[in-house]
Short mmCIF file of N, CA and C in Angstrom, two decimals:
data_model
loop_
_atom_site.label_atom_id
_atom_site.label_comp_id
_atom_site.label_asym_id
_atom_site.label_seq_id
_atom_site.Cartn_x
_atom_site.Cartn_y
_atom_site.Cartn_z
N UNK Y 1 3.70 12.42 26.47
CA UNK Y 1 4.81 12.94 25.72
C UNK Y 1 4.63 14.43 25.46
N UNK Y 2 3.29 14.96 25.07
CA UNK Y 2 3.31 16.34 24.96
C UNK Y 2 3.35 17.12 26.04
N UNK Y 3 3.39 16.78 27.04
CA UNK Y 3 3.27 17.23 28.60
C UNK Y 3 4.76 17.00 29.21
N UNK Y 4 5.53 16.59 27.91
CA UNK Y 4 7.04 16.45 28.81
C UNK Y 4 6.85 15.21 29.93
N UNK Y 5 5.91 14.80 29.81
CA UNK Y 5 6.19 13.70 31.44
C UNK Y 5 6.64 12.62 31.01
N UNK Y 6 7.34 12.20 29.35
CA UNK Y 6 7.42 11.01 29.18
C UNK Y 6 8.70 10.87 28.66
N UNK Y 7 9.68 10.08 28.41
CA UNK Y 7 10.88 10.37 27.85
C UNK Y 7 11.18 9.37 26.72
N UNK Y 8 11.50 10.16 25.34
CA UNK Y 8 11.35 9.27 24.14
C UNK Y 8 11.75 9.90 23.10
N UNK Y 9 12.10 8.86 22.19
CA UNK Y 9 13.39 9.73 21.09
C UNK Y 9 12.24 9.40 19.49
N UNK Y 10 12.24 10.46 18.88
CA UNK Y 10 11.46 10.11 17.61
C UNK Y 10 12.65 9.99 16.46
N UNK Y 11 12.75 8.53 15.80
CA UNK Y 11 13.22 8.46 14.96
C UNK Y 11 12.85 8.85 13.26
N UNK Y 12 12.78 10.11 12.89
CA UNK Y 12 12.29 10.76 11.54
C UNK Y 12 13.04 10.38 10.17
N UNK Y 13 14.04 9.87 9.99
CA UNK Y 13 14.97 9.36 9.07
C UNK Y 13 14.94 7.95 8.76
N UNK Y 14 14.84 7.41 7.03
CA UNK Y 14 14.65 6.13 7.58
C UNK Y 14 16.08 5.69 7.54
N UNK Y 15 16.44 3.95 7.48
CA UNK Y 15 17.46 4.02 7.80
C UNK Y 15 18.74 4.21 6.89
N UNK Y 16 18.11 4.47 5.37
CA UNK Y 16 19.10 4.95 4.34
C UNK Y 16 19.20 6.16 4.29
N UNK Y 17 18.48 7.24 4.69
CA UNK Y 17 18.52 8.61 5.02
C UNK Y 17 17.36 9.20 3.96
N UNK Y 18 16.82 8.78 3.42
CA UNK Y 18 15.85 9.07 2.23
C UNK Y 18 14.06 9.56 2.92
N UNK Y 19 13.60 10.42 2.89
CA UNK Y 19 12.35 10.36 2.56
C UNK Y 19 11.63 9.41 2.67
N UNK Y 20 10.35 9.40 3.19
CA UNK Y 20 9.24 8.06 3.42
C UNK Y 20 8.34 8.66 2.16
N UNK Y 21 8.43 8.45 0.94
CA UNK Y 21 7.55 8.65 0.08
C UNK Y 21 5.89 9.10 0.49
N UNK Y 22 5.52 10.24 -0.13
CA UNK Y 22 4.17 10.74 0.57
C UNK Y 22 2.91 10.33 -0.14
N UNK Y 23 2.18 9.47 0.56
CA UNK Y 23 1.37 8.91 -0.18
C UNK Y 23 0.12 9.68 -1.06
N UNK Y 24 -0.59 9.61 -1.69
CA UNK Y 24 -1.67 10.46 -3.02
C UNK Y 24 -2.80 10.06 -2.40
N UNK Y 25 -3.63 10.72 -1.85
CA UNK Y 25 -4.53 10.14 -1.44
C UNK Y 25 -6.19 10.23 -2.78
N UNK Y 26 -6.84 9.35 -2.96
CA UNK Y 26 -7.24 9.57 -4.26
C UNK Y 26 -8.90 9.01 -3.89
N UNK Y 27 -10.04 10.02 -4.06
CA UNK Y 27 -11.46 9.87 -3.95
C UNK Y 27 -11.82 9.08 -4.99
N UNK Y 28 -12.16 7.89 -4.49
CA UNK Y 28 -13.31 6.87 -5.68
C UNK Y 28 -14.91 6.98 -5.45
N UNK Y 29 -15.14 7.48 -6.24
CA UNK Y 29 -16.58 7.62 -6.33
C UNK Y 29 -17.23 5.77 -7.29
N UNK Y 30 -18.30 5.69 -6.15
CA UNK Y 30 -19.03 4.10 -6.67
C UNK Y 30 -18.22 3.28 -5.85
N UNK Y 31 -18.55 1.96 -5.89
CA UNK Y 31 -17.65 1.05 -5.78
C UNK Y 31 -16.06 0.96 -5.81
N UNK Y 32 -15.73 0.30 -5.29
CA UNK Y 32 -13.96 0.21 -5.66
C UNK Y 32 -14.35 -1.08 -6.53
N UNK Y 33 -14.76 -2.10 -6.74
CA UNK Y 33 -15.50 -3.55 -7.42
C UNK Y 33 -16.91 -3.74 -6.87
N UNK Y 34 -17.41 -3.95 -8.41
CA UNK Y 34 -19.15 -3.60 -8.57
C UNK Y 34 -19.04 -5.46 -8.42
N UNK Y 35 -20.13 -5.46 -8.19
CA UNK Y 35 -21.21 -7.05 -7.77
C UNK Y 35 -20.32 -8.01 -9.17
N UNK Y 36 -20.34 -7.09 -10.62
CA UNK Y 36 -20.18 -8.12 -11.71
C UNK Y 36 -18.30 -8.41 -11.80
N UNK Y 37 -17.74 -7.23 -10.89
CA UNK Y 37 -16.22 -7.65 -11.00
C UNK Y 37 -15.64 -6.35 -11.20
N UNK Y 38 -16.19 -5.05 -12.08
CA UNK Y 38 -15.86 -4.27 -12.50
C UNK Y 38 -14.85 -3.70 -11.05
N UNK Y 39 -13.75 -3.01 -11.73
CA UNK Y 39 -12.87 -2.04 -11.14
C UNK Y 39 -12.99 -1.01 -11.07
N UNK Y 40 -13.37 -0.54 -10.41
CA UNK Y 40 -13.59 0.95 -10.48
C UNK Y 40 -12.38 2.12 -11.42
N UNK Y 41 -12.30 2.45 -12.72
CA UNK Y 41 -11.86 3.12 -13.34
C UNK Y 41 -10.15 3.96 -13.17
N UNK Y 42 -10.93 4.85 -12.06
CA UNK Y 42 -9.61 5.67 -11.63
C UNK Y 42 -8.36 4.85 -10.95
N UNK Y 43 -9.13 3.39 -10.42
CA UNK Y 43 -7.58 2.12 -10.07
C UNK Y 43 -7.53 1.78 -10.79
N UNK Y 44 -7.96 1.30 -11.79
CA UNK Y 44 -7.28 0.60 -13.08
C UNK Y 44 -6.55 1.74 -13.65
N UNK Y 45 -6.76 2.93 -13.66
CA UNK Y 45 -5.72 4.10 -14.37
C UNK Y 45 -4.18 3.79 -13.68
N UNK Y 46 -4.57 3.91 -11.99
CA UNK Y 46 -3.29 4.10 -11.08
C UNK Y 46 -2.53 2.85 -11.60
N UNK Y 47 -3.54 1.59 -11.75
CA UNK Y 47 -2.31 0.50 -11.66
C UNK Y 47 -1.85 -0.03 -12.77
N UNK Y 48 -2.44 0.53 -14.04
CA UNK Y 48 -1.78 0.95 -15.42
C UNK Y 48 -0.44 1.71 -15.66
N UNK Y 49 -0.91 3.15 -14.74
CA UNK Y 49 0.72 3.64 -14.69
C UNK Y 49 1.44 2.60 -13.73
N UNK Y 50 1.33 1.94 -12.79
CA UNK Y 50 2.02 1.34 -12.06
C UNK Y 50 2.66 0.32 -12.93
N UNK Y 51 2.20 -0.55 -13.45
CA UNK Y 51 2.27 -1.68 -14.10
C UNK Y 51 3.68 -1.15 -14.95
N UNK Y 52 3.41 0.17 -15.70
CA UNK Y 52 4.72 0.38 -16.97
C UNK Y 52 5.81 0.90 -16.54
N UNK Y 53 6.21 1.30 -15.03
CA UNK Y 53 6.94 1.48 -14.52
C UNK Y 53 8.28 0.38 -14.15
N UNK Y 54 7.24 -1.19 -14.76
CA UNK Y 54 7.84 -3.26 -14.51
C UNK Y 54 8.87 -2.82 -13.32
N UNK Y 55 8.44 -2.33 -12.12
CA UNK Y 55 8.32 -2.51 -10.85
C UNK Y 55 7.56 -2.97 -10.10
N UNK Y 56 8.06 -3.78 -8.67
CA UNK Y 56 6.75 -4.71 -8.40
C UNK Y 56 5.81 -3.83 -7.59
N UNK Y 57 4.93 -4.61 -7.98
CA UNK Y 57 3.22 -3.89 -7.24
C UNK Y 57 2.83 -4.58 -6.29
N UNK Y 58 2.32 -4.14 -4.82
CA UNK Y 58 1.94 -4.36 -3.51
C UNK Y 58 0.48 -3.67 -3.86
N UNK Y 59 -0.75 -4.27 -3.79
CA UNK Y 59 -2.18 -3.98 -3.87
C UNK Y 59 -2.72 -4.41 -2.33
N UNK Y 60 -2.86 -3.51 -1.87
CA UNK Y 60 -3.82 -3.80 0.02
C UNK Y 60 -4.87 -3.83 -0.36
N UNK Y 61 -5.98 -5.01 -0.12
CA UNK Y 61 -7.18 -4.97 0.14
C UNK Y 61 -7.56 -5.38 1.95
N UNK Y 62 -8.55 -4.59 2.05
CA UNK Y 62 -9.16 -4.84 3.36
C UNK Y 62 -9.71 -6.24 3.91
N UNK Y 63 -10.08 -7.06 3.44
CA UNK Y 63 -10.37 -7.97 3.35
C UNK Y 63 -10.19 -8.97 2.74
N UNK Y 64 -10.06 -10.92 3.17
CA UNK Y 64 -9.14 -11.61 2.76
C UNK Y 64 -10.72 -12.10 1.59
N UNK Y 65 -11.68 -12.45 1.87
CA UNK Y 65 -12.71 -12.21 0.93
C UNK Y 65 -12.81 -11.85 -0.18
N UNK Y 66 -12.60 -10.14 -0.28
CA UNK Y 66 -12.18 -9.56 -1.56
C UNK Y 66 -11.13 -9.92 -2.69
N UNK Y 67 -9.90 -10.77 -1.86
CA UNK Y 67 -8.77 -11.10 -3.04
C UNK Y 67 -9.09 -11.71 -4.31
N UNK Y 68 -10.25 -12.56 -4.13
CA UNK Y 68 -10.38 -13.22 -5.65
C UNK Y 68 -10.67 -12.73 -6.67
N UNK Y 69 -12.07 -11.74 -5.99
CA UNK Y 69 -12.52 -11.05 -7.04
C UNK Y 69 -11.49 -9.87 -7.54
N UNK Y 70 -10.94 -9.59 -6.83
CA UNK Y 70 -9.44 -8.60 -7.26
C UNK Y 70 -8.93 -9.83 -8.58
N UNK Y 71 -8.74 -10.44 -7.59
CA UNK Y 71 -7.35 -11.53 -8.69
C UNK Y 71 -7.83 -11.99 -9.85
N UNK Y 72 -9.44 -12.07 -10.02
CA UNK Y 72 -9.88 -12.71 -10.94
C UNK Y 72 -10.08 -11.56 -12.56
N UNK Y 73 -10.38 -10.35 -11.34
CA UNK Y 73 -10.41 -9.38 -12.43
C UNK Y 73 -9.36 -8.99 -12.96
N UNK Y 74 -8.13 -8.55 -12.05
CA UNK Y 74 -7.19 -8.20 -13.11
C UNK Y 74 -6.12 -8.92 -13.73
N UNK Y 75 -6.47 -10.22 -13.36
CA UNK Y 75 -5.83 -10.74 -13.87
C UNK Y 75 -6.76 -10.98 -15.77
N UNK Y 76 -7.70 -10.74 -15.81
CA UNK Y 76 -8.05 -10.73 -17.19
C UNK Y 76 -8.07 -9.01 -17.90
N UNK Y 77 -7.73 -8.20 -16.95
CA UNK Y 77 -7.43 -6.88 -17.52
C UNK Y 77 -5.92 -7.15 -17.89
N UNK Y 78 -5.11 -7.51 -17.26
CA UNK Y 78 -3.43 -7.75 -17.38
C UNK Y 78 -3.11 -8.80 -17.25
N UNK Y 79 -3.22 -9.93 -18.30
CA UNK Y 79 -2.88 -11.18 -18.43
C UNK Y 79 -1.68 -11.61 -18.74
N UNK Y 80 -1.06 -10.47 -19.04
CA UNK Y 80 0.56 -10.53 -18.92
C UNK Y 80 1.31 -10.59 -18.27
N UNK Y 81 0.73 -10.40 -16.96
CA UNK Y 81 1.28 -9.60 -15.72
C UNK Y 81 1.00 -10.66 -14.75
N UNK Y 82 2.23 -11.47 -14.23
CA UNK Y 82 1.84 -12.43 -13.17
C UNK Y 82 2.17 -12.24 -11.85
N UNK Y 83 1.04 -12.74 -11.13
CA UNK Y 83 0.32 -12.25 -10.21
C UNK Y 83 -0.06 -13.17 -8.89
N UNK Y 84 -0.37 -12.98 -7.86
CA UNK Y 84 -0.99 -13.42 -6.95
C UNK Y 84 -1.74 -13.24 -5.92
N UNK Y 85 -2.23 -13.80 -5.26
CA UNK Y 85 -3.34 -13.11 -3.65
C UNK Y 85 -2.62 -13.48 -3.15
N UNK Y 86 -2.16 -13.04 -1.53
CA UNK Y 86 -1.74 -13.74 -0.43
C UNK Y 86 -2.42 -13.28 0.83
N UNK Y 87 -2.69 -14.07 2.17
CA UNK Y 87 -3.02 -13.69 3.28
C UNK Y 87 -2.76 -14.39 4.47
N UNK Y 88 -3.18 -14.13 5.45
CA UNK Y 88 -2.37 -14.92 6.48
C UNK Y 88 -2.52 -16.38 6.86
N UNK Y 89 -3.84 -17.05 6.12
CA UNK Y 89 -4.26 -18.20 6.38
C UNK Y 89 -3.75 -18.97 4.91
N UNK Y 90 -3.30 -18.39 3.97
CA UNK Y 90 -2.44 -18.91 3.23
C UNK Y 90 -1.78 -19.99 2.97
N UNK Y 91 -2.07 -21.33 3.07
CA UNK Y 91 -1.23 -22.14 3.36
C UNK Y 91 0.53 -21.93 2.35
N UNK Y 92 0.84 -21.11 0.78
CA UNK Y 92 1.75 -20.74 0.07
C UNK Y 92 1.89 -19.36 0.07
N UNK Y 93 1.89 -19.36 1.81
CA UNK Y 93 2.14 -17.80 1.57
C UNK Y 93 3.52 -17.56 1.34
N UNK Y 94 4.22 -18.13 2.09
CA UNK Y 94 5.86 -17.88 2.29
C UNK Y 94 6.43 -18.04 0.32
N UNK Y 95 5.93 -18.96 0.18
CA UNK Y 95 6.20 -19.28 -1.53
C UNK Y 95 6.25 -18.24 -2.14
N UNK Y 96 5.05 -17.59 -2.04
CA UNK Y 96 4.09 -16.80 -2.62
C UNK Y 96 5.32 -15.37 -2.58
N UNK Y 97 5.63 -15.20 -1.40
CA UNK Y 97 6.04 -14.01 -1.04
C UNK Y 97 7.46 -14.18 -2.07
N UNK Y 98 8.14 -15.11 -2.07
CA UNK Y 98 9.79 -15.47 -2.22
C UNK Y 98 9.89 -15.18 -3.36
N UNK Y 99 8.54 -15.72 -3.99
CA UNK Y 99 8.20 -15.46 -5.87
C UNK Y 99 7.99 -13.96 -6.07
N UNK Y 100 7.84 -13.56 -5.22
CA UNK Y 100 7.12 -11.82 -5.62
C UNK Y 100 8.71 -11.09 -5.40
N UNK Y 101 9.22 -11.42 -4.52
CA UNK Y 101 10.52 -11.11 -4.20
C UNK Y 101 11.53 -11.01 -4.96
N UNK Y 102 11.55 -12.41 -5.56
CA UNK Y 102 12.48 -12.83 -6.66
C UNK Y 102 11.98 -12.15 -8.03
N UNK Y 103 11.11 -11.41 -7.90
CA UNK Y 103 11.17 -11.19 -9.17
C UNK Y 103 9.81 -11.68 -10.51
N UNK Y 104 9.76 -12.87 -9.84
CA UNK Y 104 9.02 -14.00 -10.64
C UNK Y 104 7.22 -13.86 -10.57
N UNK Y 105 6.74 -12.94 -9.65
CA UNK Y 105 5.92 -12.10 -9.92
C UNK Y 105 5.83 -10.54 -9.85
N UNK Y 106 4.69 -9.98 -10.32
CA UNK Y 106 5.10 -8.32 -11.11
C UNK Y 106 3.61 -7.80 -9.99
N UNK Y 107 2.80 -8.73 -9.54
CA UNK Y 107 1.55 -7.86 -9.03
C UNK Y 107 1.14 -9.01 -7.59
N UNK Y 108 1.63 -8.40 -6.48
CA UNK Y 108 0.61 -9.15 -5.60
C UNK Y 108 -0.63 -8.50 -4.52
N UNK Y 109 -1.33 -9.14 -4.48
CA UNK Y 109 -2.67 -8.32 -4.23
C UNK Y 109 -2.72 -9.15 -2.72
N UNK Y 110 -3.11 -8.40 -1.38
CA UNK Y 110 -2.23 -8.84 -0.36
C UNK Y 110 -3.22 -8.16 1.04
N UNK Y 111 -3.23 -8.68 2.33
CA UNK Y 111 -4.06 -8.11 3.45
C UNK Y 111 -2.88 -7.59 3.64
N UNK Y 112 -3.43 -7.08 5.17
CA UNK Y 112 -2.50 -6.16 6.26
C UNK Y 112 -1.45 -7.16 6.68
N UNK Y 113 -1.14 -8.80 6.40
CA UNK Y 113 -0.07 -9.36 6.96
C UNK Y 113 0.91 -8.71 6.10
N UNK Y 114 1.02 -8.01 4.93
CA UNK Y 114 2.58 -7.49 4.57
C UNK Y 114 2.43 -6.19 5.24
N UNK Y 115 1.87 -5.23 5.94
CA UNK Y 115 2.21 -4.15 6.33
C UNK Y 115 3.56 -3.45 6.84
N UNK Y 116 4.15 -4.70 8.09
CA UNK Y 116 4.92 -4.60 7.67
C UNK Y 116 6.23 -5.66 8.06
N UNK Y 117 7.62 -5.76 7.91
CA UNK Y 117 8.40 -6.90 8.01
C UNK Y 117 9.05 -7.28 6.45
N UNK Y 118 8.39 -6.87 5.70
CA UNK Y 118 8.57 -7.31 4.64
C UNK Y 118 9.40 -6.58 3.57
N UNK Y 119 10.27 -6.84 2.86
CA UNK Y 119 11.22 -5.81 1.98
C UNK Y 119 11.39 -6.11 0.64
N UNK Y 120 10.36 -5.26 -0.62
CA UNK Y 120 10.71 -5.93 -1.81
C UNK Y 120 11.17 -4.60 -2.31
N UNK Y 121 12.41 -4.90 -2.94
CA UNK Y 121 12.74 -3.85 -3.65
C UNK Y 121 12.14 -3.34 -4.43
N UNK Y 122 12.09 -2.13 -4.98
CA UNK Y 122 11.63 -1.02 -5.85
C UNK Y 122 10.19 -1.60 -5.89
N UNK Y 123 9.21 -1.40 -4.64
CA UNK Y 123 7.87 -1.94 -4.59
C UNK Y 123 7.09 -0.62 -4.90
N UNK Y 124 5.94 -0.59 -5.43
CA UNK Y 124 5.03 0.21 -4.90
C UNK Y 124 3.66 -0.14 -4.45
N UNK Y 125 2.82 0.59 -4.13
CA UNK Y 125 1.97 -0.08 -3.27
C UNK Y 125 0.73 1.28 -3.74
N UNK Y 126 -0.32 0.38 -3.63
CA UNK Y 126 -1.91 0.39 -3.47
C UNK Y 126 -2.82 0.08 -2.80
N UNK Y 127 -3.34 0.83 -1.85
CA UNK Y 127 -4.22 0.53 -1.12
C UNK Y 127 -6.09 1.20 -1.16
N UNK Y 128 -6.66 -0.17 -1.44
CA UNK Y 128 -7.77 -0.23 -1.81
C UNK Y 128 -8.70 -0.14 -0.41
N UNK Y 129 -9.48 1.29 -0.32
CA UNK Y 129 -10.40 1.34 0.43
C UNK Y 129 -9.79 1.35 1.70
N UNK Y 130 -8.95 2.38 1.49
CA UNK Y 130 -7.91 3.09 2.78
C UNK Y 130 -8.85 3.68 4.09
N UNK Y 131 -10.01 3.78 3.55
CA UNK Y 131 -10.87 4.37 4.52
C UNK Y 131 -11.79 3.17 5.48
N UNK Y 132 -11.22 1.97 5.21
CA UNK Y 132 -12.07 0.90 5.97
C UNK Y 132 -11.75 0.59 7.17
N UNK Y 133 -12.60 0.32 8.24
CA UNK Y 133 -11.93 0.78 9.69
C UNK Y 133 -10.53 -0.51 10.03
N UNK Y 134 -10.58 -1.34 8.97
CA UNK Y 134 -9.07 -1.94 9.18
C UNK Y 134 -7.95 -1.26 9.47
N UNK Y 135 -7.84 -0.25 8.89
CA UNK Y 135 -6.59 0.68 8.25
C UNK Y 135 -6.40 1.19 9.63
N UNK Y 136 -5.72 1.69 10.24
CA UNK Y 136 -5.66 2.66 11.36
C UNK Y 136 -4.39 3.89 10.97
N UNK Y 137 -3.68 4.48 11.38
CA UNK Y 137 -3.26 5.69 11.39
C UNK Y 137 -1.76 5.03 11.03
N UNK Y 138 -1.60 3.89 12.30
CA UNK Y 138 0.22 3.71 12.26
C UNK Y 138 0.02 1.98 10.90
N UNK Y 139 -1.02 1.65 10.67
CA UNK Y 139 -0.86 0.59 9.30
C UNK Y 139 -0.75 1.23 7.96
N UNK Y 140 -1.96 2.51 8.10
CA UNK Y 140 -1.07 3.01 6.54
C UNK Y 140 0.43 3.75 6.76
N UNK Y 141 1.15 3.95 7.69
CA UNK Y 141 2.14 4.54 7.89
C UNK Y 141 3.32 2.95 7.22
N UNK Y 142 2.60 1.98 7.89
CA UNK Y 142 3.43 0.78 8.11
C UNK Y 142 3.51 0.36 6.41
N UNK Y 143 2.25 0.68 6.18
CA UNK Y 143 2.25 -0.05 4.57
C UNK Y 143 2.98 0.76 3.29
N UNK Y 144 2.31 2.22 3.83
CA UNK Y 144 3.08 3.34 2.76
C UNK Y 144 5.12 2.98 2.96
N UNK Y 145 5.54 2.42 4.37
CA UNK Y 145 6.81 2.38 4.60
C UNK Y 145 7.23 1.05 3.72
N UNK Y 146 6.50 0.48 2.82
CA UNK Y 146 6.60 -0.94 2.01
C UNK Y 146 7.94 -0.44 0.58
N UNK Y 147 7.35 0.99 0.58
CA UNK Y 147 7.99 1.52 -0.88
C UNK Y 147 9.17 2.29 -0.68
N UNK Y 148 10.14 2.00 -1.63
CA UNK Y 148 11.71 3.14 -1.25
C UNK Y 148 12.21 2.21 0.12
N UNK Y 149 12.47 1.33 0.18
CA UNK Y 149 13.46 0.94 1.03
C UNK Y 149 14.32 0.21 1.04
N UNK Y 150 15.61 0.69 -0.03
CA UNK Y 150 17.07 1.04 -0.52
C UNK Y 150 17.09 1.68 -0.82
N UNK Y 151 18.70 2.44 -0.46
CA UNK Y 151 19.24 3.33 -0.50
C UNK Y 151 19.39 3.91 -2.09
N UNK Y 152 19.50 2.77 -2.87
CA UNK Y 152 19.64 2.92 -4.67
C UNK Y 152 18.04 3.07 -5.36
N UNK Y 153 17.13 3.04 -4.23
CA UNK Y 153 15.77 3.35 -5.10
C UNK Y 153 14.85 3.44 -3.78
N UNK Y 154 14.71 5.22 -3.28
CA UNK Y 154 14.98 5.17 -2.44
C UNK Y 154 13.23 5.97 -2.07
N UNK Y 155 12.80 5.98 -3.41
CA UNK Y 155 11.14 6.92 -3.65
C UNK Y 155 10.36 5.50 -4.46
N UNK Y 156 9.30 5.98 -4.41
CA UNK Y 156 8.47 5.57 -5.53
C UNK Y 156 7.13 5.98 -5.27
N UNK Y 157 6.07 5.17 -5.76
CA UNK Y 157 4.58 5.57 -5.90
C UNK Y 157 3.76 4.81 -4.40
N UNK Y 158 2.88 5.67 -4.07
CA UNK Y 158 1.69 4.58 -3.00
C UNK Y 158 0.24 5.83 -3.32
N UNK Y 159 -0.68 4.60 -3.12
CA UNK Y 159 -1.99 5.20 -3.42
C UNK Y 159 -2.74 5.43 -2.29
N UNK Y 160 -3.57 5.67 -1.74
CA UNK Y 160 -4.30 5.47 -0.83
C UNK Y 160 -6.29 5.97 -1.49
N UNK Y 161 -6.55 4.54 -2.18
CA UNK Y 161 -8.02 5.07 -2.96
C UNK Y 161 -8.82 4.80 -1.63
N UNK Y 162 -9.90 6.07 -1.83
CA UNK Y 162 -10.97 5.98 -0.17
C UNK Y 162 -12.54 6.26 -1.13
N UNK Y 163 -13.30 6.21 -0.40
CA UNK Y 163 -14.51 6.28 -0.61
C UNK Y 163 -14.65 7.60 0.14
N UNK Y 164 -14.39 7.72 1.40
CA UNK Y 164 -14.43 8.73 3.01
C UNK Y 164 -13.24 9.21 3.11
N UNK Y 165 -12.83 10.69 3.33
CA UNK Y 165 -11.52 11.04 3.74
C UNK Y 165 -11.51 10.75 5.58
N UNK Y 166 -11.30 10.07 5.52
CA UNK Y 166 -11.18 9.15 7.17
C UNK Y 166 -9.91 10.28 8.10
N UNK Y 167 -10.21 10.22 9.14
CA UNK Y 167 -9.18 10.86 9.92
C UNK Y 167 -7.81 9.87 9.57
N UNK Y 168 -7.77 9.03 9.95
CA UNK Y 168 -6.56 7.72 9.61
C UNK Y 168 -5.96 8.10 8.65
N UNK Y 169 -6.53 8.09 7.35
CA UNK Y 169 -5.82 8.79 6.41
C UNK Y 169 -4.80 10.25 6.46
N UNK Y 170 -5.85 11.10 7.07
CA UNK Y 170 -5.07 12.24 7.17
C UNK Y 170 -4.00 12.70 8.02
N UNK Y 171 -3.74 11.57 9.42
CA UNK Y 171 -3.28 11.52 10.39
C UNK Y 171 -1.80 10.72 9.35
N UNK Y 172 -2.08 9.68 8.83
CA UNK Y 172 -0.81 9.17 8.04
C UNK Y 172 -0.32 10.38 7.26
N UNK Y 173 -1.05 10.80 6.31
CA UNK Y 173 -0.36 11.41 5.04
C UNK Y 173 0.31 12.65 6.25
N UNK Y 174 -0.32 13.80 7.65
CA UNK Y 174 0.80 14.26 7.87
C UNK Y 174 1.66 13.56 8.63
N UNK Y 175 1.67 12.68 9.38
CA UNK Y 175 2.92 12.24 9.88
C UNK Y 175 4.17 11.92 9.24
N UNK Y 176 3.55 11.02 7.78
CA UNK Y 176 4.37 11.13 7.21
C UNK Y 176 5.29 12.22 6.93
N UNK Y 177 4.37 13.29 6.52
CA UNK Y 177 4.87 14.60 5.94
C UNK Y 177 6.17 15.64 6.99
N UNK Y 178 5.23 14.81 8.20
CA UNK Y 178 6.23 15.53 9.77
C UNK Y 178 7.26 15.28 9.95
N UNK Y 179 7.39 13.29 10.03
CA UNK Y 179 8.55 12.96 9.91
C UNK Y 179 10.07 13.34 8.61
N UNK Y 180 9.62 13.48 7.49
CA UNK Y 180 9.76 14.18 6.43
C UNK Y 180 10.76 15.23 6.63
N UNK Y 181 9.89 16.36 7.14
CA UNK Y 181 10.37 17.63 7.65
C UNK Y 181 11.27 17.72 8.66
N UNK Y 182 11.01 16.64 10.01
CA UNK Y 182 11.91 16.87 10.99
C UNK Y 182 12.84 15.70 10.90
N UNK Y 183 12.91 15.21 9.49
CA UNK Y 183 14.77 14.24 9.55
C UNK Y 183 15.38 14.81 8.95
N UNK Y 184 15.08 16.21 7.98
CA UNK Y 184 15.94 16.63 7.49
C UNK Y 184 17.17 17.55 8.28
#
């Protein structure tokens, strides 16, 4: 394509005409979750402001492993706040999803099967340990594309917490930024 030898149309606009929200990319120093459960600080800040925004929350973890100890912890930091894991071996995933959809949950903590296909209104999204070689360049593109998609709420928030500023990362946050620039 950069050599002209290829022929192809880049679509930069999404399809309400809005901005792909630019994701924050945010250094965690320690752990993202220590051995005893602990959260690493600066995400419990992000998903505090997230939480008071009572818009729903999309949490990416890298691994289907990790969900419990996610779920177990915050769900006793925010016991108000109902919640779920989902992943692809899921046998209630589809449930799972319809409930998060509807409304009827406020936090789901989730692998790369929602990246993407999936449409919850006024979502935002968190992704834990953006720098793990799961992630690749066009999944955080796919996942950051989770948030703002309607036309009536058309921005919102995405995190991207890393340990490593990973090329992947930086390759998303400008594409994003490219596409951005060249739909206007």
């Amino acid at each position: 394509m950069k050599k002209n030898q290829l022929h192809y149309s880049l679509l930069c606009r999404r399809f309400h005409g809005f901005d792909l929200p630019v994701p924050q990319a945010k250094l965690v120093v320690g752990a993202t979750i220590s051995q005893k459960g602990r959260i690493n600080w600066i995400i419990i800040k992000a998903i505090r402001k997230l939480i008071a925004l009572q818009k729903p929350l999309m949490i990416f973890v890298p691994k289907i492993a990790q969900l419990d100890s996610y779920y177990r912890t915050l769900s006793k930091l925010f016991p108000t706040v109902a919640m779920a894991s989902v992943h692809a071996g899921d046998a209630e995933r589809i449930e799972k999803i319809m409930q998060f959809r509807a409304g009827e949950l406020d936090l789901l903590l989730t692998t790369t099967i929602l990246e993407r296909g999936v449409t919850i209104r006024e979502a935002q999204v968190i992704v834990l340990d953006a720098d793990d070689r799961i992630y690749n360049t066009a999944s955080l593109v796919q996942i950051a594309g989770r948030v703002g998609r309607a036309a009536n709420d058309p921005s919102g928030q995405v995190y991207f917490f890393y340990h490593e500023y990973r090329e992947s990362i930086q390759k998303a946050i400008k594409q994003i930024k490219r596409m951005n620039k060249h739909g206007k």
